[in-house]
Short mmCIF file of C-alpha atoms in Angstrom, two decimals:
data_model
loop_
_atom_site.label_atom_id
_atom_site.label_comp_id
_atom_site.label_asym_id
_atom_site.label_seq_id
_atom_site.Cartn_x
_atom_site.Cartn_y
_atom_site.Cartn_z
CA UNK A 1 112.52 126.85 4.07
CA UNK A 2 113.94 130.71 4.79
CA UNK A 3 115.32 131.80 7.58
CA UNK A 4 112.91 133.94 9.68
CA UNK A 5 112.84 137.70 9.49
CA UNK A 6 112.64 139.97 12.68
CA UNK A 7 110.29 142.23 13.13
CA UNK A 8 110.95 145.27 13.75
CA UNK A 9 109.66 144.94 17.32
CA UNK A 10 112.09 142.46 17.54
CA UNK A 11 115.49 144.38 16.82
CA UNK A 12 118.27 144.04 19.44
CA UNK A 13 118.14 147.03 21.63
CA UNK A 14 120.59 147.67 24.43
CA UNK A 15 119.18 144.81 26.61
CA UNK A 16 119.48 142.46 24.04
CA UNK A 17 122.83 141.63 22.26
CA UNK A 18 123.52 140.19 18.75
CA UNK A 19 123.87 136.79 18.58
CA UNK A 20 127.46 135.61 19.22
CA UNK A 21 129.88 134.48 16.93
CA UNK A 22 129.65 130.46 15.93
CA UNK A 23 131.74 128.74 18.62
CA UNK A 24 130.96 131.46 21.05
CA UNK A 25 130.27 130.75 24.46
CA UNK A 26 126.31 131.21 24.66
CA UNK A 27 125.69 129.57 27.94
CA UNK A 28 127.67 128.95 30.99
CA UNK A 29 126.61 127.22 34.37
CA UNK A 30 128.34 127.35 37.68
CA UNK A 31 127.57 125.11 40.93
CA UNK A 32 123.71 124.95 39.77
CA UNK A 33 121.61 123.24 42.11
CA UNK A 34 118.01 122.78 42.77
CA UNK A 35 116.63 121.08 46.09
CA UNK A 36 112.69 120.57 46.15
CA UNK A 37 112.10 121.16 49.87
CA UNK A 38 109.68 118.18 51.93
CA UNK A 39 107.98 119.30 54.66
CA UNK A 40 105.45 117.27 57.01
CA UNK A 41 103.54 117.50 60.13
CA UNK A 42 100.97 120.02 61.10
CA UNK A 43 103.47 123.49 61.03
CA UNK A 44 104.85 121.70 57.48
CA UNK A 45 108.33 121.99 58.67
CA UNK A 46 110.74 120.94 56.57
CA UNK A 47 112.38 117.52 56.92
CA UNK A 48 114.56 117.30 53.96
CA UNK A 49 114.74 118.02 50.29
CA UNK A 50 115.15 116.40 47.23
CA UNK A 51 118.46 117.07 45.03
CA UNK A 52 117.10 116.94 42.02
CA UNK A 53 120.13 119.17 40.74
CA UNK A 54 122.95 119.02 42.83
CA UNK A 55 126.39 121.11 41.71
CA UNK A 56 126.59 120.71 37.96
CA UNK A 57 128.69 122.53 35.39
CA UNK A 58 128.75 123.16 31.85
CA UNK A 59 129.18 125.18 28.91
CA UNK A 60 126.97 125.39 26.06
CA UNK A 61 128.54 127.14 22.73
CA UNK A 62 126.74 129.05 19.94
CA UNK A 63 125.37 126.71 17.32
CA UNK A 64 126.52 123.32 18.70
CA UNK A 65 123.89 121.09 20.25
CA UNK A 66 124.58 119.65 23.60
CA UNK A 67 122.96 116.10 24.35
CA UNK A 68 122.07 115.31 28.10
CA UNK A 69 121.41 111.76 29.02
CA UNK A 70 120.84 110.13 31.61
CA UNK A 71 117.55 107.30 33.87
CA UNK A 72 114.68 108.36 34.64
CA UNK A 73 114.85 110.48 37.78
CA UNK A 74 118.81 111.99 37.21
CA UNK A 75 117.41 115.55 36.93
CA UNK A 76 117.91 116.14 33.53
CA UNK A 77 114.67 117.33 33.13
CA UNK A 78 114.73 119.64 36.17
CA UNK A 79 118.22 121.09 34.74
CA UNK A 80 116.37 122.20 31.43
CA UNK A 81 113.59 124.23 33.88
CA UNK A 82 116.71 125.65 35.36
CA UNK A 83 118.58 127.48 32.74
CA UNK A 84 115.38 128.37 30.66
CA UNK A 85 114.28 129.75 34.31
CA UNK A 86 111.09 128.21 34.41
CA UNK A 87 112.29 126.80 37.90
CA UNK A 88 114.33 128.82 40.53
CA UNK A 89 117.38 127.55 41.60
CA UNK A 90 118.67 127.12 44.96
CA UNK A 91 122.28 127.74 44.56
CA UNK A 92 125.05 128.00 41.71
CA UNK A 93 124.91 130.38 38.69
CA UNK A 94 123.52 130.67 34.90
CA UNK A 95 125.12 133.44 32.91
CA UNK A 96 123.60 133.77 29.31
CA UNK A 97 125.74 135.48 26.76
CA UNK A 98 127.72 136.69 29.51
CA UNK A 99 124.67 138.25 31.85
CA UNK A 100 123.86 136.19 34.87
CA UNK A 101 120.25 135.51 35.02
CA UNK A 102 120.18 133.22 37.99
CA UNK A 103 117.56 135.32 40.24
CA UNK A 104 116.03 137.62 37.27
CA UNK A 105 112.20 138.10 38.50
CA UNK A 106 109.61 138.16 35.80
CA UNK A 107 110.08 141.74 34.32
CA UNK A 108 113.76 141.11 33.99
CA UNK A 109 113.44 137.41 32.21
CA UNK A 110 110.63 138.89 29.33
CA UNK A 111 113.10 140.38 27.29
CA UNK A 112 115.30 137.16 27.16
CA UNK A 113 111.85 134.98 26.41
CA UNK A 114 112.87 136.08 23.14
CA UNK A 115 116.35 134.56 23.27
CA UNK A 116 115.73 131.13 25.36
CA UNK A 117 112.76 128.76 24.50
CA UNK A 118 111.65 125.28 25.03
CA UNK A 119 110.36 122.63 23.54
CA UNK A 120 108.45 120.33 25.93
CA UNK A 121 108.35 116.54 26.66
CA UNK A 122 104.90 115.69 25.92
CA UNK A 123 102.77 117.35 22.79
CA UNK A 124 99.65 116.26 24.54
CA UNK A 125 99.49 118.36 27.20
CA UNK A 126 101.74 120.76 25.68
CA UNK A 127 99.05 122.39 23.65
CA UNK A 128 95.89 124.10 25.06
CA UNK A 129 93.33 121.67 23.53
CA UNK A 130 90.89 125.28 23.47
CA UNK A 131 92.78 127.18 21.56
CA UNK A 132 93.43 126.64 17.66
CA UNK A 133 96.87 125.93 15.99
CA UNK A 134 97.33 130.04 15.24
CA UNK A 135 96.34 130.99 18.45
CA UNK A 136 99.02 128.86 20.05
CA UNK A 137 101.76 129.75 17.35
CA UNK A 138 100.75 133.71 17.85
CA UNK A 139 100.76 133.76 21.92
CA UNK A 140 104.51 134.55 21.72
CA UNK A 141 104.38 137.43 19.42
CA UNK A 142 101.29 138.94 21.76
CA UNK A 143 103.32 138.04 24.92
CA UNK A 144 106.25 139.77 23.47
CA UNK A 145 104.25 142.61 21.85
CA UNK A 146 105.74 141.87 18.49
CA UNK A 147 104.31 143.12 15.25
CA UNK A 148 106.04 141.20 12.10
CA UNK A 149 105.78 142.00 8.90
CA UNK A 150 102.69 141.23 6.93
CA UNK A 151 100.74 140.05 9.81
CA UNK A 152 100.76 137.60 12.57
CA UNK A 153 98.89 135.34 10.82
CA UNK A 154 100.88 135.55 7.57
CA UNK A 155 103.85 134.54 10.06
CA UNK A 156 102.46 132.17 11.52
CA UNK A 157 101.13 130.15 8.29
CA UNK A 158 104.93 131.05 7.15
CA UNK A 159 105.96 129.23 10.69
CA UNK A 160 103.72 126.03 10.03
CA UNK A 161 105.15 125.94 6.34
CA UNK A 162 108.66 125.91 8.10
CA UNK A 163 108.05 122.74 10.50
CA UNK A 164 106.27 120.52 7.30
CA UNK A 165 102.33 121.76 8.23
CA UNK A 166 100.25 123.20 6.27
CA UNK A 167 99.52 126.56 6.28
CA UNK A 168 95.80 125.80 6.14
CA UNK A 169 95.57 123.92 9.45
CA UNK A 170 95.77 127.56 10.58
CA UNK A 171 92.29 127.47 12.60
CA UNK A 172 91.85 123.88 13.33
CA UNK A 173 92.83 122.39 16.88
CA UNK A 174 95.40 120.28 18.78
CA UNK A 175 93.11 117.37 19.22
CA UNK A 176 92.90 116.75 15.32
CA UNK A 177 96.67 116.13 14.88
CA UNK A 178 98.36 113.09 15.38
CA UNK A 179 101.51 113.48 17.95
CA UNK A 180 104.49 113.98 15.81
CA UNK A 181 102.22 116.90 14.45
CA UNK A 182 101.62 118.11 17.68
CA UNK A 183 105.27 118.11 18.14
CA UNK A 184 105.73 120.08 15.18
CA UNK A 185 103.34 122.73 16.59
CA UNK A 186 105.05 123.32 19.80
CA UNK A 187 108.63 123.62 17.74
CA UNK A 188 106.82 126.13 15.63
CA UNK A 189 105.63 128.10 18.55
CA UNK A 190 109.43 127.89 19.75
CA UNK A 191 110.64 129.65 17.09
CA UNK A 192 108.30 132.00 16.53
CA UNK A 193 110.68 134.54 18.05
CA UNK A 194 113.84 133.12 16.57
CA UNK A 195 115.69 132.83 19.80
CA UNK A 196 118.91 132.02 19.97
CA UNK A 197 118.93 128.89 22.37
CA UNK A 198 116.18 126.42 22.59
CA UNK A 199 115.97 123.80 25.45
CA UNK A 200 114.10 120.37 24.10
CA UNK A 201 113.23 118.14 26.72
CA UNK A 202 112.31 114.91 25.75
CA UNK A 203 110.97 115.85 22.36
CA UNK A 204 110.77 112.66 20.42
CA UNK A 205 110.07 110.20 23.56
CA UNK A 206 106.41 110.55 23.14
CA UNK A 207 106.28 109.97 19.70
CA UNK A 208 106.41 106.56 17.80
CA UNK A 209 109.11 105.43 16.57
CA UNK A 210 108.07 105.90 13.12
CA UNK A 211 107.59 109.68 13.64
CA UNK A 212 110.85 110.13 15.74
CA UNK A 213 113.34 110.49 13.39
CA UNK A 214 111.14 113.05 11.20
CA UNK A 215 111.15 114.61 14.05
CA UNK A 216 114.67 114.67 14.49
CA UNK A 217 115.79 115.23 11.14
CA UNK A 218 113.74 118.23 11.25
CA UNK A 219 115.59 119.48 14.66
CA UNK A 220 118.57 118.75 12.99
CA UNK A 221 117.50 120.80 9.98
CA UNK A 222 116.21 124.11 11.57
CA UNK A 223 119.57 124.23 12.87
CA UNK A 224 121.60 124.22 9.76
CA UNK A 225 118.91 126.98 7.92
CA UNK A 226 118.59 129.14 11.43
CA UNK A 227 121.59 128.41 13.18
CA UNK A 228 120.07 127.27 16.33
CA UNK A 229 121.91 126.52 19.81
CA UNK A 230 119.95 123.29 21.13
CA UNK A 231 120.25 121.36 24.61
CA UNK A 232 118.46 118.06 23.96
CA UNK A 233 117.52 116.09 27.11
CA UNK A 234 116.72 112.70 26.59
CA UNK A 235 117.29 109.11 28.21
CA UNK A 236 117.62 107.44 24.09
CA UNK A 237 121.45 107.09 23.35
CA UNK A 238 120.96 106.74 19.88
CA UNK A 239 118.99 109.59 19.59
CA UNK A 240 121.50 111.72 21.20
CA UNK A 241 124.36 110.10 19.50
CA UNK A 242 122.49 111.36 15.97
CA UNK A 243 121.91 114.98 16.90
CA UNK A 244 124.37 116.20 19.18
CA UNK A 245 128.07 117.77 19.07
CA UNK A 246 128.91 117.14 22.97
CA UNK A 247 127.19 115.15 25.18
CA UNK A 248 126.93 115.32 28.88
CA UNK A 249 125.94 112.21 31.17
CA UNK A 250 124.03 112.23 34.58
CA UNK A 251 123.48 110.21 37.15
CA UNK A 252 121.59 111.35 40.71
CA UNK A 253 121.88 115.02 39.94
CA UNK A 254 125.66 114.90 38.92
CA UNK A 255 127.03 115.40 35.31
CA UNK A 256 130.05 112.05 35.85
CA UNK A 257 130.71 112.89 32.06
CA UNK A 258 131.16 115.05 29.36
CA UNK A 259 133.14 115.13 25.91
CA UNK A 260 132.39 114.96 22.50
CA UNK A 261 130.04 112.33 20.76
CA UNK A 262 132.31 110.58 18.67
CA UNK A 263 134.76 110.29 22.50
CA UNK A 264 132.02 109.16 24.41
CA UNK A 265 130.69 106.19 22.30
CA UNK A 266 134.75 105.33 21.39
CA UNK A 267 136.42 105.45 24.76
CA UNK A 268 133.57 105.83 27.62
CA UNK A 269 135.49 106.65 30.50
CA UNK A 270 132.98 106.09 33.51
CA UNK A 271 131.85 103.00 34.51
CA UNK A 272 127.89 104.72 34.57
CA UNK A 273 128.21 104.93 30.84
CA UNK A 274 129.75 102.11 29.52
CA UNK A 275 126.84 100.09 31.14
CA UNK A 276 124.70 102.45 29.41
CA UNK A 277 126.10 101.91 25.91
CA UNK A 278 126.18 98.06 26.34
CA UNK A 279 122.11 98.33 26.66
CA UNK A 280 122.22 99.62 23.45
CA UNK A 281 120.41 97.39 21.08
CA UNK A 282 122.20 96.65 17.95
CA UNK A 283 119.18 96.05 15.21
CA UNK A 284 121.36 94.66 12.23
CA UNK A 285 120.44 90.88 13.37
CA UNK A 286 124.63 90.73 11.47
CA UNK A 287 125.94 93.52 12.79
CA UNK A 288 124.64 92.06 16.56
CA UNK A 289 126.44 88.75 15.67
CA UNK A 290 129.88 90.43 15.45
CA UNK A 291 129.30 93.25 18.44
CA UNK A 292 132.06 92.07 20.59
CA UNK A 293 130.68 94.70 23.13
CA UNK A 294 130.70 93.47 27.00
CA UNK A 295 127.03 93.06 28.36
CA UNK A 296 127.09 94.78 32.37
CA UNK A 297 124.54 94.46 34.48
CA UNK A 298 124.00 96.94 36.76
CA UNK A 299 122.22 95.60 40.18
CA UNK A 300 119.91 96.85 42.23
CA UNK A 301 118.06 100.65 41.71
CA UNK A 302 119.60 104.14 41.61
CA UNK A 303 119.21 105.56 45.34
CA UNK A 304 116.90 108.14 46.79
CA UNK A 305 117.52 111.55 45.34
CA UNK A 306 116.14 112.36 48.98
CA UNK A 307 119.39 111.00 50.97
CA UNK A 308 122.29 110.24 47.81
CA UNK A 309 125.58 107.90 49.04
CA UNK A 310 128.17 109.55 50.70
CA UNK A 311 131.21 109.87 48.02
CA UNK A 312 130.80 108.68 44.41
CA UNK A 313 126.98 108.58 44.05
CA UNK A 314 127.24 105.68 41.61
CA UNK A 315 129.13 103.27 44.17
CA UNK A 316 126.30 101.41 45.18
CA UNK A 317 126.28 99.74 41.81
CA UNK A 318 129.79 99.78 40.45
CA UNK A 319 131.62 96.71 39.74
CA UNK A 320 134.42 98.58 40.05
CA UNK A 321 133.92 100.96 43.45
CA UNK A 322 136.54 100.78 45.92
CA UNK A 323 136.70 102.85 49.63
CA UNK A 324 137.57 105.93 48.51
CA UNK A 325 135.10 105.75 45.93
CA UNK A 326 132.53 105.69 48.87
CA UNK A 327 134.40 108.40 51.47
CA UNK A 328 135.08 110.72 48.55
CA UNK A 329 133.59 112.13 45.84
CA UNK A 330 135.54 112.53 42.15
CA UNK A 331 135.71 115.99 40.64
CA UNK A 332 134.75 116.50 37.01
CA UNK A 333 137.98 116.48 35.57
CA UNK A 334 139.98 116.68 32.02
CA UNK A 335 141.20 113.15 31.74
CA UNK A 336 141.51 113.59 28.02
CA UNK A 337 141.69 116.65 25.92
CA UNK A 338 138.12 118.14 26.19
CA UNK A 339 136.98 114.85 28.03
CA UNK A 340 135.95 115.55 31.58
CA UNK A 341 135.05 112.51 33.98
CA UNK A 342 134.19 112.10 37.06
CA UNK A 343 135.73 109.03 38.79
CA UNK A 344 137.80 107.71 40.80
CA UNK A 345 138.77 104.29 38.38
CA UNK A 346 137.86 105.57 35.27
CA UNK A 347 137.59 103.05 31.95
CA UNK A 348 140.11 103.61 29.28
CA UNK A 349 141.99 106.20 31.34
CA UNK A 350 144.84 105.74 34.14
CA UNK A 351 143.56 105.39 37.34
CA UNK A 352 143.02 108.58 39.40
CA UNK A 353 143.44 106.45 42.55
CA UNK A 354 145.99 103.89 41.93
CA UNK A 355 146.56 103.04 45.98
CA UNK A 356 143.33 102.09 46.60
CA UNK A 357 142.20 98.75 45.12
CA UNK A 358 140.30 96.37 47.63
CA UNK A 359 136.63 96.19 46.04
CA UNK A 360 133.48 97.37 48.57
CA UNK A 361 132.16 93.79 49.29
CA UNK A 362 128.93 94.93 48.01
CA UNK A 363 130.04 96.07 44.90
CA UNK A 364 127.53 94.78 41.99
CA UNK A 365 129.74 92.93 39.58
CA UNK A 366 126.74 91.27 37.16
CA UNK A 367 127.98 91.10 33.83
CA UNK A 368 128.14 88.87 31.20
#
């Protein structure tokens, strides 16, 4: 595989910076929220709104991949939409190599289309079932108005190459691939512009799990031959724990944690994701023999997105939640170098409220 050549369309001009150094900050987020409005009645007034996002923060550096996990229904998915600006978001900021693109319209976001791409969830619906594999890998170069060299469609059989297709399923059409080669046809249409960032949501969840980890070894590869930036959502621990350099766990719209990989599955420090690694299934029928690993439980279902718990959002279901844990909420905070928590009576940490220690009487306390 070779690196990708710019066109000369392509070329940085004075909207569009060269790629920062390795270790670079690429992409920052302040406060970011979104809130999906819900109205009702006759004059569809609103009567509340769903926090899908609601006050995150991160960083995202130059050619490290950033894992976000989290259930179904944290916002993870809705966080991706954000900072490729697919979605708008209702408050907080995204800066992108140092240019805040929170509110860019559509004339202002076409240059960066180049820059930030995404790789979608499902690679069913993904791809226009009209339209023929080198239609779909070309759209971005006629979007963009980009001419490369020899051709679009010598780039595009030169894209297909890159992702393990061959460059003779050129004219055929989505419906006669299977889905991991679907997959591979919406990753080559993502870097058919050789942006800098790519946002892959889900990208191996629809697949079997046969296909999965050629998916992910090929992820994995792209980045070492084109020195990618990724942000990988998905709800698969060990999927995450395989590709990504810092992780970043949610829970109801909140990130409660966020540290490096080989941190998080050592020394979890919040209660939400030490349950979360005990549900890990150990396949090594020997290995699963000797995992001395605590099973927990966690009771009853995460709460409404639509009306969250006062305080600590995960309360309702720690074994460990106390009063302040329900009057207050924890700031993400360094609790360890480059390990940032949110809670009040963190795991493998010293307790951030020490006075407080009367359990809530409804605290969920299955384990086993």
């Amino acid at each position: 595989m070779t690196k990708p050549v710019k066109s000369p369309g392509s070329e940085p001009t004075a909207d569009s910076a060269a790629a920062p150094d390795q270790g670079e900050t690429l992409l920052r987020v302040s406060g970011l929220k979104k809130h999906f409005p819900i109205h009702k009645g006759l004059f569809k007034r609103q009567v509340g709104a769903v926090q899908a996002v609601d006050g995150i923060d991160f960083e995202v550096r130059a050619g490290e991949t950033l894992g976000v996990v989290g259930e179904s229904g944290c916002g993870k998915s809705t966080m991706g939409r954000l900072i490729t600006r697919l979605l708008e978001p209702t408050a907080g900021s995204i800066e992108f190599e140092g240019r805040d693109i929170t509110h860019l319209g559509v004339s202002g976001m076409r240059p960066l289309r180049r820059d930030v791409q995404m790789i979608f969830q499902d690679p069913y619906s993904s791809l226009n079932p009209r339209h023929t594999v080198g239609a779909i890998v070309s759209a971005p170069f006629k979007l963009q108005g980009v001419q490369p060299e020899g051709g679009v469609k010598k780039e595009v059989q030169r894209l297909l190459g890159v992702v393990g297709l061959s460059p003779e399923h050129y004219n055929r059409y989505p419906h006669e691939f299977s889905g991991g080669q679907r997959q591979r046809i919406g990753i080559a249409r993502a870097l058919a512009l050789s942006p800098k960032l790519v946002v892959a949501d889900e990208p191996v969840s629809a697949l079997d799990v046969s296909i999965q980890a050629q998916v992910v070894n090929l992820l994995d590869d792209l980045q070492a031959e084109l020195g990618l930036t990724y942000v990988i959502i998905a709800h698969d621990l060990s999927v995450i724990r395989h590709v990504s350099d810092r992780i970043a766990v949610m829970y109801l719209g909140k990130i409660v944690e966020l540290t490096d990989r080989q941190s998080l599955y050592n020394t979890p420090m919040h209660p939400y994701t030490k349950a979360l690694m005990s549900a890990v299934p150990v396949p090594d029928p020997r290995r699963k023999a000797a995992d001395s690993r605590e099973r927990i439980l966690l009771q009853g279902d995460v709460p409404s997105p639509m009306n969250p718990p006062t305080g600590c959002r995960f309360h309702t279901r720690c074994w460990k939640a106390t009063e302040v844990c329900k009057t207050k909420e924890p700031p993400l905070i360094p609790l360890a170098t480059g390990h940032n928590v949110a809670c009040h009576h963190p795991e493998n940490a010293p307790d951030q409220e020490p006075g407080d220690t009367a359990l809530l009487s409804g605290s969920a306390t299955a384990k086993r």
